[in-house]
Coordinates of N, CA and C in Angstrom, one line a residue:
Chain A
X13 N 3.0 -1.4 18.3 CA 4.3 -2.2 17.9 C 4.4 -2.0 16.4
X14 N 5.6 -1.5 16.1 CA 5.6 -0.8 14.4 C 6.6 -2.3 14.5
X15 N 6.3 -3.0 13.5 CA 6.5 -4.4 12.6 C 7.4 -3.7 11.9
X16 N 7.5 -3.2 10.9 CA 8.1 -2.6 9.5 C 8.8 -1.2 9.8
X17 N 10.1 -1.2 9.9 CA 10.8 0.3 10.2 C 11.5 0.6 9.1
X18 N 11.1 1.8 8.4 CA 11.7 2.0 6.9 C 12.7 3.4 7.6
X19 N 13.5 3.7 6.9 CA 14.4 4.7 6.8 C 15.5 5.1 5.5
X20 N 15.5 6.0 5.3 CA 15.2 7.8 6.0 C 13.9 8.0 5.7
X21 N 13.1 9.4 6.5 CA 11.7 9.2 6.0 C 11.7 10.4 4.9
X22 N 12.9 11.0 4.7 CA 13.0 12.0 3.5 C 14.3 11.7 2.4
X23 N 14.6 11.8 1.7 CA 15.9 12.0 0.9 C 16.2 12.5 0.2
X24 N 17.1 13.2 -0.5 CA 17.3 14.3 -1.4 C 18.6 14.1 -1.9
X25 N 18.3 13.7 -3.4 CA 19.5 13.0 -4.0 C 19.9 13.8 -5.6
X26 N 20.7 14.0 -5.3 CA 21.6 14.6 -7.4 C 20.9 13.7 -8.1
X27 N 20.9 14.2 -9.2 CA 21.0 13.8 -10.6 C 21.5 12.8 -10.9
X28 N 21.6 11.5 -10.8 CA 22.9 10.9 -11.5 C 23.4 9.9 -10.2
X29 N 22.8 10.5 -8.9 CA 23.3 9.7 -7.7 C 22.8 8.3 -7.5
X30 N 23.0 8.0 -6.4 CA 22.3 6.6 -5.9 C 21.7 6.9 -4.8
X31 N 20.1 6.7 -4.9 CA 19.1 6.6 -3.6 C 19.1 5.5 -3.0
X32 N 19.5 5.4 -1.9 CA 19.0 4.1 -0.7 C 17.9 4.3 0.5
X33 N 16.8 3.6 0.2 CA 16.1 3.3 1.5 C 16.2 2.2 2.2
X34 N 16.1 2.3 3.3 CA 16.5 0.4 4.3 C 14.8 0.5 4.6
X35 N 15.0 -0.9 5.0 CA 13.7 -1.6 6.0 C 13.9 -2.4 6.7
X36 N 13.5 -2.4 8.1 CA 13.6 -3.4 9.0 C 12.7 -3.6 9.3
X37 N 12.6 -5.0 9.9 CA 11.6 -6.0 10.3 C 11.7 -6.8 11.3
X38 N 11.0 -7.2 11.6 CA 10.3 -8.2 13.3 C 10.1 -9.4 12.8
X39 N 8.8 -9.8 12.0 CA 8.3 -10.9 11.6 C 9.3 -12.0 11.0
X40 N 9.4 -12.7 11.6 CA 10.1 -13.9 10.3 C 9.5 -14.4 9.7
X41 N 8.2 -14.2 9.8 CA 7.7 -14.9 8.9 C 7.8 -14.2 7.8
X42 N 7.9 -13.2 7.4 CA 7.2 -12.6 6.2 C 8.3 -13.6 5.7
X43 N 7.7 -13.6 4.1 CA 8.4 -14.1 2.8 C 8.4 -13.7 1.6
X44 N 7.7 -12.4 1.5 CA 7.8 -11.8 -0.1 C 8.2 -10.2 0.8
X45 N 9.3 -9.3 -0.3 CA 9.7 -7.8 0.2 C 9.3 -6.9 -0.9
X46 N 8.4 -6.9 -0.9 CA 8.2 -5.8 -1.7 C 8.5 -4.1 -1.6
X47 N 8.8 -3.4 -2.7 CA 9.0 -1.7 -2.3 C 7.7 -1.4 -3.6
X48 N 7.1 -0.3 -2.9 CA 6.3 0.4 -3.6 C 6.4 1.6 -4.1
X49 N 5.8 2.4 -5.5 CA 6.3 3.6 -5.5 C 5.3 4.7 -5.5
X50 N 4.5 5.7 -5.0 CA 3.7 6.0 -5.2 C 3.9 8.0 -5.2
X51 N 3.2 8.4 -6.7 CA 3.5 9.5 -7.1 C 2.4 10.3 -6.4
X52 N 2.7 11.8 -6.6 CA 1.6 12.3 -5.7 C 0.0 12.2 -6.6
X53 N -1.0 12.3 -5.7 CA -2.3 11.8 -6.4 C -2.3 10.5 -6.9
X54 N -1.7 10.0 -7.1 CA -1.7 8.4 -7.5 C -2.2 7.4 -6.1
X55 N -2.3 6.0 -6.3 CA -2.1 5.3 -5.5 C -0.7 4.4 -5.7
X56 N -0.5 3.7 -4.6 CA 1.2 3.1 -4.8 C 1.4 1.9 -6.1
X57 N 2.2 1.7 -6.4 CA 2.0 1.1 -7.6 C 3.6 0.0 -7.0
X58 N 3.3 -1.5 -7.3 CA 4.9 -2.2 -7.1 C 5.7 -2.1 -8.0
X59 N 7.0 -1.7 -7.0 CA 8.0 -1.6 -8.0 C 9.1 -2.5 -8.3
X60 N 9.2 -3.1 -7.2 CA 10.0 -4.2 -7.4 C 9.8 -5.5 -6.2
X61 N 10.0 -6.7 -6.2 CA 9.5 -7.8 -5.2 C 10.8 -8.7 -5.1
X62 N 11.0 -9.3 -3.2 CA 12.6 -9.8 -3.8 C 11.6 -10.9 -2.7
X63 N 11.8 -12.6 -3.2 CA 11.4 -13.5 -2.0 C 12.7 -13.7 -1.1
X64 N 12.9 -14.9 -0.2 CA 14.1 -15.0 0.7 C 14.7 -15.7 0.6
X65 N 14.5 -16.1 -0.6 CA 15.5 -17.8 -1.6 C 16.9 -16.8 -2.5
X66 N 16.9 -15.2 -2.4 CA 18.0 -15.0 -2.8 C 18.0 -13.6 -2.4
X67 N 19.5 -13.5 -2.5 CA 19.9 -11.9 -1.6 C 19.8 -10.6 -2.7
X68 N 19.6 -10.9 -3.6 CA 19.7 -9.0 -4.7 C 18.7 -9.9 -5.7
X69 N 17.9 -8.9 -6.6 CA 17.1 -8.6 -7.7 C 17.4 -7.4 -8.2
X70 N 17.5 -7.6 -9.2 CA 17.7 -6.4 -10.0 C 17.1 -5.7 -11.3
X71 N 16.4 -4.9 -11.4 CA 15.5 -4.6 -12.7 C 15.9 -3.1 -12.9
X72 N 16.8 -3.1 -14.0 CA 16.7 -1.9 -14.5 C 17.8 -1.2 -13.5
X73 N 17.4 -0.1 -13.2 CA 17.9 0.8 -12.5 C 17.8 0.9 -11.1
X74 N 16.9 -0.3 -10.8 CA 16.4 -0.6 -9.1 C 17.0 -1.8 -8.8
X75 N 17.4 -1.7 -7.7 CA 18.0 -3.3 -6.9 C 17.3 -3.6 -5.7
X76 N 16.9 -4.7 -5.5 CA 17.0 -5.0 -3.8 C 17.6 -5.8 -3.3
X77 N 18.2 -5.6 -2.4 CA 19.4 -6.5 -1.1 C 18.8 -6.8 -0.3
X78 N 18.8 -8.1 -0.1 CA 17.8 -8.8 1.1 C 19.2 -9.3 2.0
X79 N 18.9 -9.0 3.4 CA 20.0 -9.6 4.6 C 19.1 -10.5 5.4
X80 N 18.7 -11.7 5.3 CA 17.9 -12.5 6.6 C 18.4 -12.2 7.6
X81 N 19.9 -12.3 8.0 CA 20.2 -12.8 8.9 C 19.6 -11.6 10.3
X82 N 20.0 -10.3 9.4 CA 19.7 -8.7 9.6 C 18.4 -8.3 10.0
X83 N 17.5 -9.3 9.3 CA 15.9 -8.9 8.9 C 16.2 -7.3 7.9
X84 N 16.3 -7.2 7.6 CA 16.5 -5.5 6.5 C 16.5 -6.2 5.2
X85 N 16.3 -5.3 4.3 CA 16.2 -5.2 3.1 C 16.3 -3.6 2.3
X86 N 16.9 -3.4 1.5 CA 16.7 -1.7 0.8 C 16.4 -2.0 -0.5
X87 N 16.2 -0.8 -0.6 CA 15.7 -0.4 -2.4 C 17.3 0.5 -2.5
X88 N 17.9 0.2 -3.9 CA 18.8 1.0 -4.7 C 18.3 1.4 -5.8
X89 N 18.1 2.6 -5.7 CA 18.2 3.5 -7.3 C 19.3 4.4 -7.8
X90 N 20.0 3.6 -8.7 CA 21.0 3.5 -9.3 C 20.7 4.9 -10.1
X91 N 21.7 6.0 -10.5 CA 21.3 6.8 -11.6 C 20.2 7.6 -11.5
X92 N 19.9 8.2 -10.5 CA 18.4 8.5 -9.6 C 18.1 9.9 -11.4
X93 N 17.1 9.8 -11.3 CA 16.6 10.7 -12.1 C 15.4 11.9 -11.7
X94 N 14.9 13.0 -11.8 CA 14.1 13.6 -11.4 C 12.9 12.8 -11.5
X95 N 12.4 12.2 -12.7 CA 10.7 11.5 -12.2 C 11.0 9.9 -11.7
X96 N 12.3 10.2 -10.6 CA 11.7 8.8 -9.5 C 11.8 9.9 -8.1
X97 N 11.3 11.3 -8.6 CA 10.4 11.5 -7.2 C 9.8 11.2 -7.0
X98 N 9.2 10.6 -5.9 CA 8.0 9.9 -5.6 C 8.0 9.5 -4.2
X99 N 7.6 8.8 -3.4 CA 7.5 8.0 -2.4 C 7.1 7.0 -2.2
X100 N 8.4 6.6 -1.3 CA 8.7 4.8 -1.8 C 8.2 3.9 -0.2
X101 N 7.2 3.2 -0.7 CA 6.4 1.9 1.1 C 7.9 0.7 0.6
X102 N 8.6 0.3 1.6 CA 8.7 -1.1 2.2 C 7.1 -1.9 2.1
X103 N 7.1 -2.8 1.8 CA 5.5 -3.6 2.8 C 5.8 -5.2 2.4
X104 N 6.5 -5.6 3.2 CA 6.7 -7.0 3.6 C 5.8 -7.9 3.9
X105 N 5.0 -8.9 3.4 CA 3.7 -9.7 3.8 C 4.2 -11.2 3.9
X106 N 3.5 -11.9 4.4 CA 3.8 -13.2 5.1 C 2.3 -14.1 4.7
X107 N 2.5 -15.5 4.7 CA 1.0 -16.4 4.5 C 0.2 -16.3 3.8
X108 N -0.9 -17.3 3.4 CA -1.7 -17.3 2.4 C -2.7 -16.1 2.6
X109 N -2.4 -15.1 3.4 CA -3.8 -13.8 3.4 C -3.6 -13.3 2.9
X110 N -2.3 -12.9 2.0 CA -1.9 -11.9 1.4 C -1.8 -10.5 2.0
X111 N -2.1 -9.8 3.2 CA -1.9 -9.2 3.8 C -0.3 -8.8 3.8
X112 N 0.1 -7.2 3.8 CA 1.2 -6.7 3.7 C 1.3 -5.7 4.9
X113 N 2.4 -5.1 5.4 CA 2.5 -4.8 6.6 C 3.4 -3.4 6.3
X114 N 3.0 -2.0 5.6 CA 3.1 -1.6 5.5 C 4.3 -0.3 6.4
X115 N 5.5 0.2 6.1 CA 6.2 1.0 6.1 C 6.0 2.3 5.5
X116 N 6.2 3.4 7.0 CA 5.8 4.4 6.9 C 5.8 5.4 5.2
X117 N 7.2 4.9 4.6 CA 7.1 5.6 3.3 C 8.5 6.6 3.2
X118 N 9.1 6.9 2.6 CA 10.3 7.4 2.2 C 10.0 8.8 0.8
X119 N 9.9 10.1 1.9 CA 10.2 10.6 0.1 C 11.5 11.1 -0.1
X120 N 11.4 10.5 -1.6 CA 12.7 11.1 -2.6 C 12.6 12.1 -3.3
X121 N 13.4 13.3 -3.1 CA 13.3 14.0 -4.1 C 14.7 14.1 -4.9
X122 N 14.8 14.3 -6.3 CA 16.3 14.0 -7.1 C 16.3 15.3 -8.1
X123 N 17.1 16.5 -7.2 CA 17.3 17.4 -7.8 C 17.8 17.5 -9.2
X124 N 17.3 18.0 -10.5 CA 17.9 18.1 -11.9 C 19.2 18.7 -11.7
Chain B
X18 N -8.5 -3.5 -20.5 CA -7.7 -4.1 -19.9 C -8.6 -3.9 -18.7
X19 N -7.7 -5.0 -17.6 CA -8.6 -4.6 -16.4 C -8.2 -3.4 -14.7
X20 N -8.6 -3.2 -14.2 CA -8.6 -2.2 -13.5 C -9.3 -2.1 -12.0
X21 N -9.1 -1.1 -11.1 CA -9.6 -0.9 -10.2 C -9.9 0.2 -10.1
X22 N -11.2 1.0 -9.6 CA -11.6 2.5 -9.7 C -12.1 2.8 -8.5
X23 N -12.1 3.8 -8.4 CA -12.7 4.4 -6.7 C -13.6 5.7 -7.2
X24 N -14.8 5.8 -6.5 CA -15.8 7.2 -6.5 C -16.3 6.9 -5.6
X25 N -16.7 8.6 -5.0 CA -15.8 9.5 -5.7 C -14.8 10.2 -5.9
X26 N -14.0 10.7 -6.5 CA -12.6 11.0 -5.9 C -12.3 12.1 -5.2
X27 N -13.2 12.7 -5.0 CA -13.3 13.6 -3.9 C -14.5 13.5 -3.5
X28 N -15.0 14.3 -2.6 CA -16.0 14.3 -1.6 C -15.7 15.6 -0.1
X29 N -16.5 16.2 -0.3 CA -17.2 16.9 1.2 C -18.1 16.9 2.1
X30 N -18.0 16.3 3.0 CA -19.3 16.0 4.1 C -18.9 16.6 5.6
X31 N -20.1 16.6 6.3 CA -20.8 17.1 7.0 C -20.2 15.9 8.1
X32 N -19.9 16.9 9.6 CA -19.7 15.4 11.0 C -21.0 15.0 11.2
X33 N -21.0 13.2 10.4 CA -22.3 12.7 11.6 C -23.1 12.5 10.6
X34 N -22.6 12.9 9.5 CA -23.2 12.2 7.9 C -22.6 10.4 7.8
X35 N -23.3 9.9 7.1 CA -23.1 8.4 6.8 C -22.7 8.7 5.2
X36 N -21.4 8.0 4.8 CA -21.0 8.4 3.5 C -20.5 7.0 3.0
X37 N -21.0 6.6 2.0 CA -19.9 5.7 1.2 C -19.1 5.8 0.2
X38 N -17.9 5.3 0.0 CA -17.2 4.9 -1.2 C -17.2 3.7 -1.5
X39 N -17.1 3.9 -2.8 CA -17.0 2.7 -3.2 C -15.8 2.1 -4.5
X40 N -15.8 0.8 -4.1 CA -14.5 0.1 -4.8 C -15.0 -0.7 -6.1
X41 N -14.0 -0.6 -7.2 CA -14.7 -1.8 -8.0 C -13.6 -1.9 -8.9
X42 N -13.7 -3.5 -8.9 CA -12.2 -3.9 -9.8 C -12.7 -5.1 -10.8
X43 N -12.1 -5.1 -11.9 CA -12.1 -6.0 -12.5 C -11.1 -7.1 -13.5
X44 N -10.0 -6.9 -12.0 CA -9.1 -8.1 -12.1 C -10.2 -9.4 -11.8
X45 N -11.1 -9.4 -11.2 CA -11.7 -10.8 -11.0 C -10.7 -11.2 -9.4
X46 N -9.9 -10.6 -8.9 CA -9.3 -10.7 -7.4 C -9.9 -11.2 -6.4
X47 N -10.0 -12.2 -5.8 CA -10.6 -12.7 -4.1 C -10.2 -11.3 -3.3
X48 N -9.0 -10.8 -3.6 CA -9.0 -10.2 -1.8 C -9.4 -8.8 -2.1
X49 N -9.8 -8.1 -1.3 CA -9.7 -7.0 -1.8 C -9.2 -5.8 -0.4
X50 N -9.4 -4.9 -0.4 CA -8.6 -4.2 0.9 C -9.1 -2.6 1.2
X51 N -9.5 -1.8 2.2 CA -9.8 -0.5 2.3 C -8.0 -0.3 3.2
X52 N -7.6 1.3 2.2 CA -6.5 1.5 3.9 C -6.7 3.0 3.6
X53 N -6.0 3.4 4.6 CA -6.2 5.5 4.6 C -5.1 5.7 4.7
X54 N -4.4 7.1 4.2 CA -3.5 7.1 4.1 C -3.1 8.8 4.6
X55 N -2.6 8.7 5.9 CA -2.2 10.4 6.2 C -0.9 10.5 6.4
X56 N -0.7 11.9 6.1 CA 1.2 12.0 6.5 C 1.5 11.5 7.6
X57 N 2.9 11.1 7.6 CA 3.1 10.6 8.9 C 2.9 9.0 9.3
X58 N 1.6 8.6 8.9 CA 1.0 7.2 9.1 C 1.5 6.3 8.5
X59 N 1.5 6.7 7.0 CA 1.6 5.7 6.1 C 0.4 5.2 5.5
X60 N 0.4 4.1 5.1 CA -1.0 2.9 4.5 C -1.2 2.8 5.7
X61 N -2.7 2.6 6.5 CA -3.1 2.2 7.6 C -4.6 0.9 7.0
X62 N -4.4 -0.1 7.3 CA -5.4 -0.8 6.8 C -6.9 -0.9 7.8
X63 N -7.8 -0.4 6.9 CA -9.5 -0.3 7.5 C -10.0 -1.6 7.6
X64 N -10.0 -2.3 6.6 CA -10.8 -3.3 6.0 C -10.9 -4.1 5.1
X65 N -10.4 -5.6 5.6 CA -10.0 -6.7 4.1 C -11.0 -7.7 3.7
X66 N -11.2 -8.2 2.9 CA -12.0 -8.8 2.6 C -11.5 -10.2 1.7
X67 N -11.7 -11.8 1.9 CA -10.9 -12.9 1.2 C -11.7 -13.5 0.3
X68 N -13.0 -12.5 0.1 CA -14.1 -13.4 -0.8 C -15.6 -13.1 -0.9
X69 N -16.4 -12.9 -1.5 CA -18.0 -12.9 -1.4 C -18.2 -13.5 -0.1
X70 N -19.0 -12.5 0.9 CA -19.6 -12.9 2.1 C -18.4 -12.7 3.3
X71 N -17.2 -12.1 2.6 CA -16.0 -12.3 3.6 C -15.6 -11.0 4.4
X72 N -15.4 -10.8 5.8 CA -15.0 -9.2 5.8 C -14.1 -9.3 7.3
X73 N -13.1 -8.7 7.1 CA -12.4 -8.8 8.2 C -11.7 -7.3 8.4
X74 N -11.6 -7.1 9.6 CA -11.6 -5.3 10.6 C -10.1 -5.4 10.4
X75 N -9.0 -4.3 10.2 CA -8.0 -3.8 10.1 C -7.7 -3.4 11.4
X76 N -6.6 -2.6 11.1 CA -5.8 -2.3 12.6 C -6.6 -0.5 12.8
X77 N -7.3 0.1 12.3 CA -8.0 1.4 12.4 C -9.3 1.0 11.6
X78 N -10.5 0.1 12.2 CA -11.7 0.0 11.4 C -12.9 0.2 12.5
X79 N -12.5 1.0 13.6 CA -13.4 2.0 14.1 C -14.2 3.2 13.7
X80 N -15.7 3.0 13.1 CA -16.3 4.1 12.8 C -16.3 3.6 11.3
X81 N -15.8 2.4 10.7 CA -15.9 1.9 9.1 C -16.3 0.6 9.1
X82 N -17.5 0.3 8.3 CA -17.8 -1.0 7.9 C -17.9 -1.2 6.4
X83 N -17.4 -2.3 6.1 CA -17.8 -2.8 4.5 C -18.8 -3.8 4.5
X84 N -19.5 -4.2 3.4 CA -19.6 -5.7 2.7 C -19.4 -6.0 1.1
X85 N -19.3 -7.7 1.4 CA -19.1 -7.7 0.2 C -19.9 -8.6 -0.7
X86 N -20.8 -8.1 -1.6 CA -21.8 -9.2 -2.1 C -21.6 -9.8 -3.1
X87 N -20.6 -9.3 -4.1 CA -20.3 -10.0 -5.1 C -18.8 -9.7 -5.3
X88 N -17.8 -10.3 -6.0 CA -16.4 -10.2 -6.3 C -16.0 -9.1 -6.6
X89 N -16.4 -8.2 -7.5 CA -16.0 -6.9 -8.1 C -16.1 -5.8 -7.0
X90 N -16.6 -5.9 -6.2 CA -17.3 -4.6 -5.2 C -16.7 -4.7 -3.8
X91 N -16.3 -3.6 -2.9 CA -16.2 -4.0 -1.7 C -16.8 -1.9 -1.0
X92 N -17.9 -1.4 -1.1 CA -17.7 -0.3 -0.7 C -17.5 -0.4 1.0
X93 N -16.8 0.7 1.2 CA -16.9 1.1 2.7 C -17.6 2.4 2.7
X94 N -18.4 1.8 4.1 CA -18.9 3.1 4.5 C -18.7 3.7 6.3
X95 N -18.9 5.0 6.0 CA -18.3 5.7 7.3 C -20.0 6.3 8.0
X96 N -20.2 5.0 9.4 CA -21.4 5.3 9.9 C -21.9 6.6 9.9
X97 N -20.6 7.5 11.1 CA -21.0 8.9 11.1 C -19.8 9.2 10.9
X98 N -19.8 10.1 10.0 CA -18.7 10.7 9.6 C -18.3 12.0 10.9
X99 N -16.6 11.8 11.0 CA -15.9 12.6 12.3 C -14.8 13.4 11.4
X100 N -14.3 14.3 12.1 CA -13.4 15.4 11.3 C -11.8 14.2 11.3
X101 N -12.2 13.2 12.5 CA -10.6 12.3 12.3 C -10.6 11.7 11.3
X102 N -11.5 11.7 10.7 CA -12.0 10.8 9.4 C -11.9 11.2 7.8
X103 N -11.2 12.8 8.1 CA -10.7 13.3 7.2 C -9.4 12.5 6.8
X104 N -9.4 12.6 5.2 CA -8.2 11.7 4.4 C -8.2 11.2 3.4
X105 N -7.3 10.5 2.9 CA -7.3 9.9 1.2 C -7.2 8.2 1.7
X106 N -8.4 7.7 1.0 CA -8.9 6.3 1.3 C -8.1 5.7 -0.4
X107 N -7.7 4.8 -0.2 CA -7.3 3.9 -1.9 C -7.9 2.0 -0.7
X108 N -8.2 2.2 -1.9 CA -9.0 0.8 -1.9 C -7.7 -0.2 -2.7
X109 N -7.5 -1.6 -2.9 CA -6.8 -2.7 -3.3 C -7.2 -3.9 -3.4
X110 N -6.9 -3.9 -4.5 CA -7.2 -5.8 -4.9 C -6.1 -6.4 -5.2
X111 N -5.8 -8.1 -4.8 CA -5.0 -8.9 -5.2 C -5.6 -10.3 -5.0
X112 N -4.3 -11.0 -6.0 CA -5.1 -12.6 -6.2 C -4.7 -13.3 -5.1
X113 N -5.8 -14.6 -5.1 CA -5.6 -15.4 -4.2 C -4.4 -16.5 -4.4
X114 N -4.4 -16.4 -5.8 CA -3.5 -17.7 -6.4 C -2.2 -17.0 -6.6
X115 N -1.3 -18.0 -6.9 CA 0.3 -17.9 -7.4 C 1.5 -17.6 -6.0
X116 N 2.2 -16.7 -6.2 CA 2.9 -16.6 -5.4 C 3.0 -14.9 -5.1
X117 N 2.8 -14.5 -5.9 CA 2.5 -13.0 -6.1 C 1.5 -12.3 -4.9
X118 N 1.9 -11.6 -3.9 CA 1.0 -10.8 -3.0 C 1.1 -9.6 -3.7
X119 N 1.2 -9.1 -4.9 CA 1.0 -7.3 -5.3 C 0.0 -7.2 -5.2
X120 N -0.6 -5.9 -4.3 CA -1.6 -5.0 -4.9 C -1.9 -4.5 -5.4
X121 N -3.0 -4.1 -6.2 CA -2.9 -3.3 -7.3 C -4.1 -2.3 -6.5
X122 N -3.4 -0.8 -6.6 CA -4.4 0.2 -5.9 C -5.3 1.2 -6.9
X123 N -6.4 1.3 -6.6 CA -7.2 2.4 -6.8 C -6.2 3.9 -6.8
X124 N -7.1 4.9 -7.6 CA -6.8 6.4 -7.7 C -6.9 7.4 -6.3
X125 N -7.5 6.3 -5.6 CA -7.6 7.2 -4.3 C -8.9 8.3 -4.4
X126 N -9.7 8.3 -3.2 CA -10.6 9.2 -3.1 C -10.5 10.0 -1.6
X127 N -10.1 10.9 -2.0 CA -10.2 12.3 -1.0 C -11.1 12.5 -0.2
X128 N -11.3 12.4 1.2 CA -12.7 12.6 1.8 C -12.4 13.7 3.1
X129 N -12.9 14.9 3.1 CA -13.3 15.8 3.8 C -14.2 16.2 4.8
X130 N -14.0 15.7 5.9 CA -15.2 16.2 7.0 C -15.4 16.7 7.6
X131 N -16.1 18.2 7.6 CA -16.1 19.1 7.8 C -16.9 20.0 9.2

């Protein structure tokens, strides 16, 4: 039973465009949304975290839209640039375990 | 500053070898986490841990055990090593407190079984 359905699992975006990934989800419970970004040879690194007390966050050039009602949530990257190639986890976690429930992963690549 | 490291970061072994990696952070973190990571899969989690003396089995922790004896450390090791067991392992630590669930991951160690 896949908890966490991220989509597209590839993307390929201009210069200058706007990247979207979605995520869906099962759990109600979770309460923190995080997206992660992870470069190759790296490990994932967070990029941005939205809780369910409000619908958008925004930092910089990245947004997230949270829909309860939907269970989804996406990452926007505004102005996509070549080094946010990378590949991006959804991982939505719930309760004091801190445990996160990881999504398959999205890669972006953003042609110069 | 503080950090989390993994060795070694690569490695070659033999099926039916007993190998460890090992984790070590020094954020000072209660939880800490083993997951593997293959195309296709995603993060798959092995093995988490909420504390000194604490160890709890993931959704793929067949053929992997950890312990944990003191806060900074959590190695896992692979009884006998199998060719499914090939993959890139990243270890993670996060706090127990605040409201914050980020992880913060290791460099990842490469493991080959051959």
């Amino acid at each position: 039973q896949q908890q966490v359905k991220q989509s597209p699992q590839s993307l390929i975006v201009q210069k200058g465009g706007i990247s979207i990934i979605n995520c869906a989800y099962e759990n109600t419970a979770f309460d923190y949304f995080p997206w992660y970004q992870q470069f190759p040879g790296k490990g994932p690194a967070l990029l941005i975290a939205i809780r369910p007390d409000v619908s958008e966050k925004k930092e910089g050039r990245f947004t997230i839209s949270f829909n309860k009602s939907a269970k989804q949530f996406s990452l926007h990257i505004m102005d996509s640039q070549p080094g946010d190639s990378a590949t991006y986890f959804c991982a939505p976690g719930a309760g004091n375990n801190r445990k996160l429930i990881w999504g398959l992963g999205t890669s972006l690549a953003v042609n110069p | 500053d503080a950090e989390i490291t993994q060795s070694p970061r690569h490695k070659i072994t033999e099926t039916g070898r007993q190998v460890t990696l090992a984790c070590h952070q020094t954020w000072n973190h209660n939880n800490m986490f083993w997951y593997r990571q293959d195309l296709g899969h995603g993060l798959r989690l092995i093995h988490y841990s909420y504390g000194v003396q604490d160890t709890n089995k993931g959704e793929v922790s067949d053929g992997y055990s950890v312990s944990r004896s003191n806060t900074e450390d959590l190695p896992l090791t692979l009884e006998s090593a199998a060719s499914s067991q090939t993959s890139v392992y990243f270890c993670a630590s996060s706090d127990l407190a605040g409201s914050s669930y980020e992880q913060y991951f290791g460099p990842g160690t490469r493991l080959t079984v051959t």
